[in-house]
Amino acid sequence: MSVPSATRTPAGTAAPAVTPRTAAARRTRRRALGTLALLVLVLAACAASIAIGTRPLAPGTVWEVLTDRSLRTEEAVIVWDLRVPRTALGLMVGASLGVAGALMQGHTRNPLGDPGLLGVTAGASFAVVLAIALLGVATPAGYVWFAFAGALAGTVAVYLLGAAGRGGATPVTLALAGSTLSALLYALVRAILVSDSNSLDAFRFWVVGALAGRGADIAWQVLPFIVAGLVLALVNAPALDLLGMGEDVARGLGQRVWLARAVGLVAITLLAGAATAACGPIAFVGLVVPHAVRSFTGPAHRWLVPCAAMAGALLLLTADVVGRVIARPGEVQVGIVLALLGGPFFIALVRRKRSATL
Amino acid sequence: MTTHLSAGHAPPTAPAGPPPRVRLAAEGLRLAYDDRVVVDGLDLALTDGSFTAIVGPNGCGKSTLLRALGRLLRPAAGQVVLDGRSIARTPTREVARVLGLLPQTPVAPSGLTVADLVARGRHPHQSWLRQWSSDDEAVVTEALAWTDMADLGDRPVDELSGGQRQRAWISMALAQETDLILLDEPTTYLDLSHQIDVLELVARLHAERGRTVVVVLHDLNLAARYAQRLVAMRDGALVASGTPHEVLTEELLADVFDLEARVVPDPVAGTPMVVPVRRLPR
């Protein structure tokens, strides 16, 4: 027959197939380039964090100390005992906060979702204040376990409160319970601080959020929790893609919604709890990082979660390095730098419509 | 695009032989939100290859029934049976390979492209071991083409018009490759020509793709034109069930909708058409 073969194929199956394929390739390329750029920047931030500090060291000296572990000079002590652990902690905590923010925004389908919403920060603050006021604990290494226990207790309390309603725990009841419990705990924290000025002195250095003064011991203490949290976050990513279309659609596609919620909740608690325990409450990373990353990954969580980890680490390390430089010979705590940087950064992001909504 | 007007009102006449298999059934179903019982003692059987529209006044429980049929709502009593097995005891992913559903006005995350949305319909066919395959790719490409969305594959869903958006979701349901599809008021917020467009597509799912379709619809005339079988509900109970001619009578409209109306043949399709006169006092 002389009929052109194209008309015999089912309508449209042959020709338009090219369009989505090339478009998908373009999307993948943009994501891959963004991921690669993030990776390079994170490595650069690590290098800067090790090279730059309150005590000026020549890059050559730093390199020499890093490559030759037999040196026991003063410079070697600065690099190996202060800067390397601080950088490692910045990487871990930044990644945790970025990923916790991405999970929180995904689960609540709320672009203003922040890990603090679940009572993690308030619970940790309350526990630290109790440890200072009642037990006289006075070092960051001493706060870690109290802060972590407080973060866990805060999340569990928020979950129980949020699940008490007739519909069970939904993102909305959890957020409501979280802000209620946070308000209550902060009131108690203030009540203790007002009546005890010694506690206030110790607490105010914890509550600004800092990487300074944390040794390798703290990094090792929180590492297992952060690794577990990151693994759970990656496992949770495909489910978050489905939940993004609403619980009904997710169920219709065969997702067990309660399971996805449970995995997400545990991951957020581990990540935000460990980060807060190690460094004190650090705002903005969890809120801003997922927005920034979404502008090149799109809403797919299997890209968003790993990229939020890298971008969180990048943001925290950069802010920490900036804090070491701007107030020489002193330092500005990373929590303060982030608040100063984060505000304008977030306004700029929101003004770009594409990344402002979920 | 060609019209498929005949698809809806000219069902293949049942050949002599065994009656078609029941795919999805409600047995003694009682549905409640907390203590408020919405549906009570409802029985319904949906046969293989049927196209059923559930109609009824606002608040009669038709969407609630559809949610229960799609295992989104756990019955307070009774059960939903899918292919002879209680749907509550079937793993949800297994159900998702047989039964697809579209809730009323679903919302896609901002920035999600049409192609990615349709690709997510493949989820029940994937696992940790078996990720995205060329099979999945082929099914998605075909679903996009079949719903006329291939050119819009790269567009974000939230930037589409209402009619295109509904097409994208139906395309996702198609890519899910389920024998049964439940749709909750797929024409909500659409103008008349897009309502027709969406229902033509649903009718083609039934006629060309052999899907068993259950749809909750508000518009009686469109329900009568496209569905083979109407199920009328009032106050959580099933009042009438049968062909559009059997169900859409002046008496039933008075009983179920408190509506005085004339029923005349649709001049285009020949199906019953409701011409309202006035609302009757209850």
XYZ file of C-alpha atoms in Angstrom:
640
model
C 0.000 0.000 0.000
C 1.094 3.538 -0.663
C -0.223 4.907 2.618
C 2.597 6.773 4.382
C 3.679 4.759 7.354
C 3.211 7.676 9.741
C -0.567 7.594 9.378
C -0.719 3.956 10.343
C 0.864 4.428 13.748
C -1.552 5.316 16.538
C -2.109 9.058 16.551
C 0.790 10.967 18.030
C 2.810 8.098 19.466
C 5.758 8.626 17.151
C 6.318 12.326 16.521
C 5.669 14.121 19.830
C 7.713 11.578 21.783
C 10.762 13.700 21.002
C 9.461 16.716 22.906
C 9.285 15.317 26.439
C 12.506 13.402 25.987
C 14.615 16.434 25.056
C 12.879 18.537 27.688
C 13.608 15.898 30.284
C 17.224 15.829 29.162
C 17.419 19.600 29.547
C 15.953 19.381 33.062
C 18.367 16.644 34.033
C 21.290 18.673 32.690
C 20.240 21.719 34.723
C 19.951 19.598 37.851
C 23.283 17.901 37.244
C 25.007 21.239 36.643
C 23.436 22.696 39.780
C 24.502 19.670 41.819
C 28.036 19.843 40.469
C 28.264 23.580 41.172
C 27.056 22.986 44.731
C 29.642 20.265 45.242
C 32.473 22.535 44.068
C 31.237 25.396 46.242
C 30.957 23.152 49.309
C 34.557 22.010 48.800
C 35.635 25.648 48.408
C 33.773 26.574 51.600
C 35.501 23.716 53.454
C 38.872 24.958 52.222
C 38.044 28.515 53.289
C 36.817 27.327 56.677
C 40.119 25.541 57.293
C 42.324 28.297 55.855
C 40.659 31.378 57.314
C 40.382 32.084 61.021
C 40.898 34.558 63.823
C 44.586 33.738 63.821
C 45.941 34.511 60.337
C 47.861 31.555 58.922
C 49.467 31.527 55.483
C 47.772 29.058 53.094
C 51.152 27.363 52.644
C 51.438 26.768 56.372
C 47.931 25.345 56.531
C 48.696 23.016 53.644
C 51.946 21.900 55.216
C 50.197 21.142 58.508
C 47.370 19.296 56.766
C 49.677 17.082 54.703
C 52.195 16.307 57.428
C 50.554 14.925 60.532
C 53.854 14.493 62.368
C 54.146 18.279 62.905
C 53.203 19.295 66.434
C 53.512 23.043 66.043
C 51.061 25.606 67.385
C 49.715 25.961 63.849
C 49.063 22.226 63.690
C 47.042 22.419 66.897
C 44.963 25.320 65.542
C 44.223 23.545 62.283
C 43.672 20.018 63.554
C 42.021 20.664 66.908
C 40.007 23.782 66.106
C 39.408 24.366 62.436
C 38.975 20.837 61.102
C 36.414 19.748 63.734
C 34.622 23.065 63.373
C 34.442 22.601 59.610
C 33.250 19.014 59.943
C 30.578 20.099 62.405
C 29.524 22.942 60.081
C 29.157 20.475 57.201
C 27.077 18.050 59.260
C 24.868 20.624 60.950
C 24.318 22.650 57.788
C 23.362 19.522 55.835
C 21.021 18.424 58.637
C 19.244 21.757 58.807
C 18.879 22.027 55.030
C 17.439 18.519 54.725
C 15.192 18.908 57.786
C 13.798 22.077 56.202
C 13.169 20.320 52.882
C 11.345 17.470 54.656
C 9.319 19.858 56.778
C 8.220 21.931 53.787
C 7.405 18.777 51.846
C 5.337 17.204 54.588
C 3.413 20.342 55.487
C 3.121 21.447 51.831
C 3.865 24.821 53.374
C 6.660 26.975 51.921
C 7.191 28.542 55.349
C 7.745 25.149 56.953
C 10.740 25.222 59.284
C 12.134 22.398 61.428
C 11.499 24.581 64.481
C 7.762 24.209 63.840
C 7.725 20.772 65.438
C 8.880 21.957 68.865
C 12.447 20.720 68.353
C 14.113 24.041 69.143
C 11.840 24.920 72.034
C 12.270 21.468 73.599
C 16.059 21.682 73.299
C 16.138 25.221 74.721
C 14.032 24.222 77.695
C 16.188 21.194 78.450
C 19.408 23.216 78.195
C 18.079 25.903 80.517
C 17.071 23.241 83.035
C 20.499 21.633 82.790
C 22.173 24.976 83.439
C 19.890 26.163 86.223
C 19.366 22.907 88.118
C 22.487 20.845 87.400
C 25.031 23.559 86.757
C 26.137 22.125 83.416
C 28.326 24.737 81.741
C 30.041 23.383 78.592
C 28.755 22.733 75.057
C 29.757 19.074 75.422
C 27.621 18.908 78.534
C 24.621 20.499 76.822
C 24.517 18.065 73.895
C 22.636 15.218 75.509
C 20.235 17.494 77.361
C 19.489 19.419 74.178
C 18.992 16.230 72.223
C 16.714 14.715 74.855
C 14.745 17.977 74.977
C 14.410 18.024 71.189
C 13.097 14.440 71.164
C 10.720 15.084 74.065
C 9.477 18.262 72.384
C 8.712 16.440 69.127
C 7.028 13.525 70.860
C 4.881 15.924 72.903
C 3.950 17.852 69.758
C 3.089 14.617 67.990
C 0.897 13.377 70.856
C -0.865 16.744 71.072
C -1.330 16.887 67.311
C -2.652 13.327 67.130
C -5.113 13.842 69.984
C -7.709 15.421 67.692
C -10.345 13.413 65.882
C -8.552 13.386 62.529
C -5.273 12.116 63.989
C -1.941 13.838 63.296
C -2.076 15.980 60.157
C 0.519 18.561 59.139
C -1.889 21.292 60.271
C -2.563 19.886 63.759
C 1.178 19.203 64.158
C 2.073 22.783 63.252
C -0.583 24.109 65.643
C 0.588 21.849 68.452
C 4.194 22.812 67.687
C 3.623 26.540 67.957
C 1.500 26.135 71.104
C 4.071 23.993 72.867
C 6.915 26.262 71.714
C 5.170 29.315 73.157
C 4.670 27.497 76.459
C 8.266 26.230 76.680
C 9.779 29.602 75.769
C 7.675 31.219 78.491
C 9.113 28.722 80.983
C 12.629 29.329 79.659
C 12.181 33.062 80.184
C 10.742 32.526 83.644
C 13.862 30.583 84.666
C 16.257 33.080 83.081
C 14.565 36.083 84.697
C 14.997 34.589 88.139
C 18.568 33.352 87.675
C 21.186 35.633 86.131
C 23.948 33.002 86.194
C 21.882 30.717 83.986
C 21.174 33.657 81.695
C 24.887 34.204 81.131
C 25.529 30.600 80.153
C 22.323 30.219 78.164
C 22.715 33.309 76.019
C 25.912 31.895 74.488
C 24.130 28.656 73.643
C 20.977 30.234 72.242
C 22.631 32.399 69.553
C 23.813 29.284 67.751
C 27.528 28.874 67.108
C 30.105 26.492 65.700
C 32.875 28.025 67.801
C 34.040 26.214 70.927
C 32.713 22.833 69.766
C 35.398 20.187 69.599
C 35.637 16.941 67.695
C 33.937 15.144 70.585
C 30.639 16.910 69.848
C 30.914 16.137 66.153
C 31.409 12.439 66.949
C 28.501 12.453 69.416
C 25.924 13.732 66.933
C 27.326 12.019 63.826
C 25.353 8.731 64.119
C 22.059 10.584 64.541
C 22.758 12.808 61.562
C 23.737 9.857 59.359
C 20.559 7.992 60.355
C 18.481 11.106 59.702
C 20.008 11.653 56.261
C 19.420 8.029 55.251
C 15.782 8.204 56.370
C 15.377 11.487 54.483
C 16.583 9.862 51.251
C 14.239 6.920 51.830
C 11.408 9.404 52.383
C 12.034 11.343 49.150
C 9.848 9.349 46.695
C 6.949 9.355 49.169
C 7.255 13.128 49.511
C 6.842 13.467 45.750
C 3.533 11.627 46.023
C 2.389 13.496 49.142
C 3.019 16.722 47.247
C -0.054 15.930 45.160
C -2.222 15.532 48.254
C -2.871 12.588 50.554
C -5.719 11.240 48.420
C -3.647 11.055 45.246
C -0.724 9.582 47.199
C -2.968 6.845 48.617
C -4.485 6.270 45.201
C -0.984 5.628 43.852
C -0.374 3.032 46.546
C 1.577 5.057 49.112
C 1.046 4.210 52.789
C 0.639 7.754 54.035
C 1.083 7.023 57.759
C 4.376 5.278 57.041
C 5.713 8.169 54.976
C 4.682 10.618 57.710
C 6.324 8.517 60.427
C 9.618 8.191 58.530
C 9.610 11.926 57.827
C 8.877 12.836 61.429
C 11.684 10.640 62.759
C 14.120 12.025 60.178
C 13.227 15.652 60.980
C 13.581 15.015 64.716
C 16.961 13.311 64.351
C 18.370 15.969 62.025
C 17.010 19.105 63.665
C 17.525 17.650 67.146
C 21.153 16.712 66.507
C 21.884 20.071 64.849
C 20.345 22.033 67.702
C 22.059 19.889 70.299
C 25.449 20.484 68.695
C 25.233 24.192 67.881
C 22.190 25.685 69.545
C 19.193 26.965 67.612
C 20.192 28.112 64.134
C 17.436 29.782 62.166
C 17.050 30.462 58.438
C 19.024 27.512 57.042
C 16.027 25.168 57.156
C 13.728 27.823 55.768
C 15.867 29.358 53.015
C 17.887 26.446 51.658
C 15.010 24.356 50.226
C 13.683 27.438 48.417
C 17.029 28.251 46.869
C 17.585 24.648 45.800
C 14.096 24.196 44.382
C 14.849 26.894 41.793
C 17.061 24.444 39.892
C 15.953 21.007 41.091
C 12.223 21.635 40.721
C 9.869 19.884 43.118
C 11.396 16.371 42.775
C 12.573 15.361 46.229
C 15.161 12.814 45.090
C 17.108 15.817 43.782
C 15.890 18.310 46.345
C 16.971 16.350 49.439
C 20.641 15.743 48.507
C 20.990 19.250 47.080
C 19.471 20.766 50.239
C 22.106 18.883 52.241
C 24.926 20.419 50.202
C 23.386 23.883 50.080
C 22.761 23.836 53.846
C 26.380 22.922 54.494
C 27.523 25.620 52.072
C 25.378 28.311 53.694
C 26.390 27.453 57.246
C 30.130 27.207 56.470
C 30.084 30.443 54.472
C 28.260 32.306 57.234
C 30.718 30.927 59.781
C 33.733 32.056 57.751
C 32.176 35.490 57.263
C 31.634 35.703 61.016
C 35.336 35.058 61.631
C 36.407 37.781 59.215
C 34.076 40.727 59.810
C 34.888 41.401 63.468
C 38.596 40.692 63.738
C 40.194 40.052 66.149
C 36.879 38.838 67.597
C 34.188 36.634 65.989
C 30.492 36.958 65.266
C 28.519 33.791 66.007
C 27.183 31.981 62.959
C 23.593 32.263 64.200
C 23.832 36.057 64.130
C 25.526 36.170 60.713
C 22.820 33.907 59.300
C 20.054 36.101 60.641
C 21.723 39.140 59.052
C 22.399 37.379 55.726
C 19.271 35.274 55.727
C 16.714 38.050 55.975
C 17.642 39.924 52.796
C 18.392 36.655 50.993
C 14.930 35.337 51.777
C 13.229 38.555 50.664
C 15.125 38.358 47.364
C 14.011 34.742 46.918
C 10.373 35.466 47.680
C 10.381 38.255 45.128
C 11.211 35.665 42.466
C 7.778 34.164 42.049
C 8.895 30.755 40.790
C 10.611 29.569 43.901
C 8.317 31.315 46.353
C 5.534 28.747 46.234
C 5.574 25.039 46.795
C -9.972 16.264 17.384
C -12.653 13.797 16.480
C -15.735 13.629 18.632
C -16.743 10.439 20.338
C -20.313 11.310 21.026
C -21.440 7.809 20.293
C -19.068 6.277 22.790
C -21.148 7.144 25.819
C -24.678 6.313 24.866
C -24.131 3.319 22.639
C -22.792 0.691 24.993
C -21.818 -2.604 23.441
C -24.949 -4.714 23.735
C -24.466 -7.523 26.182
C -23.938 -10.754 24.283
C -25.671 -13.877 25.454
C -23.491 -15.805 27.846
C -22.219 -15.444 31.388
C -22.976 -12.079 33.002
C -19.984 -9.739 33.252
C -17.769 -10.238 36.266
C -18.209 -7.933 39.276
C -14.965 -6.005 39.775
C -15.814 -3.640 42.616
C -18.633 -4.021 45.138
C -19.903 -2.337 48.268
C -21.459 -4.738 50.770
C -23.585 -3.412 53.620
C -21.479 -0.287 53.634
C -21.809 2.183 56.484
C -19.662 5.310 56.207
C -19.298 7.888 58.926
C -17.226 10.934 59.774
C -16.758 10.620 63.530
C -20.296 9.994 64.813
C -22.119 11.436 61.818
C -23.288 8.586 59.595
C -23.233 9.667 55.947
C -23.998 6.394 54.191
C -25.733 3.399 55.756
C -26.437 -0.126 54.555
C -25.430 0.499 50.957
C -24.923 -2.326 48.454
C -23.554 -1.709 44.990
C -21.902 -3.938 42.381
C -19.851 -2.599 39.482
C -19.235 -4.999 36.633
C -16.208 -5.314 34.379
C -16.137 -2.758 31.578
C -19.079 -0.726 32.891
C -19.341 3.064 32.923
C -21.289 4.232 35.962
C -22.180 7.752 37.053
C -23.188 8.413 40.652
C -25.634 11.324 40.912
C -27.548 12.955 43.730
C -28.070 16.265 45.509
C -25.346 18.027 47.489
C -24.497 16.191 50.690
C -26.147 12.917 49.650
C -22.908 11.029 50.268
C -21.880 10.331 46.672
C -18.325 11.615 47.043
C -18.063 9.814 50.390
C -19.126 6.597 48.674
C -16.524 7.113 45.960
C -13.815 7.697 48.594
C -14.776 4.435 50.289
C -14.739 2.574 46.951
C -11.219 3.925 46.416
C -10.139 2.846 49.981
C -9.545 6.473 50.995
C -12.147 6.108 53.728
C -12.402 3.142 56.071
C -15.992 1.898 56.427
C -17.597 1.956 59.880
C -19.337 -1.282 58.905
C -19.546 -3.501 55.841
C -16.784 -3.723 53.277
C -15.612 -2.840 49.809
C -14.646 -5.852 47.723
C -12.210 -5.546 44.828
C -11.976 -8.620 42.586
C -13.439 -10.829 45.280
C -11.091 -9.651 48.008
C -11.687 -7.132 50.778
C -9.988 -3.926 49.698
C -9.033 -3.116 53.301
C -7.006 -6.342 53.500
C -5.287 -5.902 50.140
C -1.897 -4.134 50.215
C -2.468 -0.594 49.044
C 0.149 -0.833 46.288
C -1.531 -3.928 44.909
C -4.824 -2.044 44.849
C -3.076 0.823 43.059
C -2.179 -1.481 40.159
C -5.851 -2.314 39.588
C -7.723 0.762 40.716
C -6.834 4.391 40.009
C -8.585 7.445 41.338
C -8.764 11.159 40.788
C -9.984 13.268 43.707
C -11.921 16.445 43.124
C -9.644 19.326 41.988
C -6.275 17.776 42.850
C -3.359 20.209 43.224
C 0.100 19.598 41.763
C 3.157 21.064 43.488
C 4.278 24.309 41.908
C 6.728 23.833 39.062
C 5.910 20.167 38.468
C 5.800 19.544 34.727
C 3.035 17.629 32.976
C 5.454 14.871 31.957
C 6.669 14.489 35.562
C 3.098 14.434 36.848
C 2.170 11.667 34.409
C 5.378 9.805 35.293
C 4.278 9.701 38.930
C 1.348 7.565 37.794
C 3.917 4.786 37.361
C 4.672 4.662 41.077
C 2.668 1.514 41.907
C 4.601 -0.365 39.206
C 7.984 0.597 40.619
C 9.983 -0.544 43.613
C 13.381 0.007 45.200
C 14.748 -2.748 42.993
C 12.847 -1.810 39.870
C 13.174 1.918 39.326
C 12.311 3.901 36.192
C 12.420 1.622 33.135
C 11.996 2.009 29.393
C 8.570 0.407 29.844
C 7.576 3.239 32.131
C 8.962 5.752 29.659
C 6.919 4.214 26.841
C 3.710 4.155 28.884
C 4.118 7.800 29.894
C 4.868 8.918 26.350
C 1.852 7.029 25.078
C -0.425 8.403 27.825
C 0.653 11.960 27.012
C 0.015 11.418 23.325
C -3.326 9.719 23.846
C -4.622 12.596 25.953
C -3.254 15.151 23.464
C -0.806 16.494 26.059
C 2.467 15.547 24.345
C 3.220 19.133 23.305
C 2.590 20.358 26.843
C 4.791 17.752 28.528
C 7.392 20.310 29.547
C 4.916 22.882 30.898
C 4.342 23.291 34.649
C 0.929 21.923 35.611
C 0.077 25.029 37.643
C 0.431 27.206 34.540
C -2.132 25.260 32.500
C -5.772 26.194 31.989
C -8.378 24.289 33.993
C -9.287 22.011 31.088
C -5.668 21.198 30.230
C -4.904 20.557 33.879
C -7.709 18.007 34.135
C -6.380 16.341 30.968
C -2.953 16.089 32.590
C -4.414 14.361 35.644
C -6.418 11.972 33.486
C -3.210 11.260 31.597
C -1.588 10.355 34.927
C -4.492 8.024 35.737
C -4.048 6.429 32.305
C -0.308 5.919 32.902
C -1.174 4.129 36.131
C -2.591 1.372 33.861
C -5.426 0.310 36.117
C -8.502 -1.570 34.927
C -10.716 0.586 37.123
C -10.749 4.367 37.371
C -12.772 6.398 39.884
C -13.254 10.114 39.239
C -14.780 12.575 41.694
C -16.509 15.398 39.798
C -13.841 15.772 37.127
C -15.734 18.689 35.540
C -15.787 20.978 38.597
C -14.883 24.609 37.796
C -14.770 23.940 34.058
C -16.823 25.794 31.463
C -19.283 23.774 29.414
C -17.043 23.095 26.435
C -14.253 21.883 28.690
C -16.717 19.765 30.657
C -17.601 18.083 27.365
C -13.922 17.786 26.495
C -13.103 16.026 29.776
C -16.108 13.712 29.606
C -15.275 12.786 25.990
C -11.854 11.798 27.249
C -13.355 9.737 30.076
C -15.753 8.103 27.597
C -12.778 7.212 25.403
C -11.009 5.695 28.416
C -14.022 3.425 28.664
C -14.694 2.755 24.985
C -11.152 2.635 23.550
C -9.103 1.560 26.548
C -11.655 -0.778 28.104
C -11.485 0.870 31.508
C -14.212 0.291 34.082
C -15.203 3.842 34.992
C -17.049 5.216 38.016
C -17.613 8.951 38.039
C -19.408 11.251 40.449
C -21.184 13.924 38.417
C -23.386 16.879 39.229
C -24.770 17.515 35.774
C -27.592 15.031 35.139
C -27.778 15.680 31.400
C -24.079 15.019 30.918
C -24.260 11.980 33.209
C -27.127 10.598 31.121
C -25.285 11.252 27.889
C -21.979 9.631 28.781
C -22.643 6.921 31.358
C -24.207 3.529 30.669
C -25.574 3.279 34.137
C -26.760 5.874 36.629
C -26.802 5.368 40.370
C -28.968 7.920 42.203
C -28.399 8.598 45.892
C -30.216 10.584 48.507
C -29.432 10.948 52.226
C -26.756 8.278 52.080
C -28.930 5.615 50.501
C -29.089 4.218 47.002
C -32.461 5.264 45.544
C -32.296 4.056 41.961
C -29.896 2.291 39.663
C -30.165 1.457 35.983
C -29.811 2.879 32.502
C -30.252 6.642 32.152
C -33.733 6.016 30.681
C -34.742 3.934 33.689
C -33.366 6.312 36.303
C -33.972 9.818 34.965
C -37.734 9.994 35.311
C -39.882 12.895 36.436
C -40.904 10.960 39.565
C -37.318 10.264 40.545
C -36.287 13.875 40.062
C -39.080 14.884 42.437
C -38.109 12.194 44.973
C -34.343 12.615 44.877
C -33.762 16.236 43.941
C -37.037 17.882 45.119
C -37.254 19.097 41.572
C -40.256 19.444 39.326
C -38.923 18.872 35.825
C -39.798 17.640 32.368
C -37.688 14.871 30.910
C -37.338 15.049 27.147
C -35.066 13.220 24.720
C -31.725 14.947 24.212
C -31.972 16.243 20.605
C -28.354 15.309 19.943
C -27.759 12.012 21.714
C -31.292 10.764 22.339
C -30.566 10.269 26.048
C -32.979 11.678 28.629
C -32.604 15.395 29.196
C -33.837 17.220 32.271
C -35.600 20.558 31.849
C -36.166 21.989 35.319
C -39.445 23.714 36.182
C -39.135 24.629 39.848
C -37.872 23.387 43.184
C -40.452 21.451 45.178
C -40.923 22.009 48.930
C -39.537 19.067 50.888
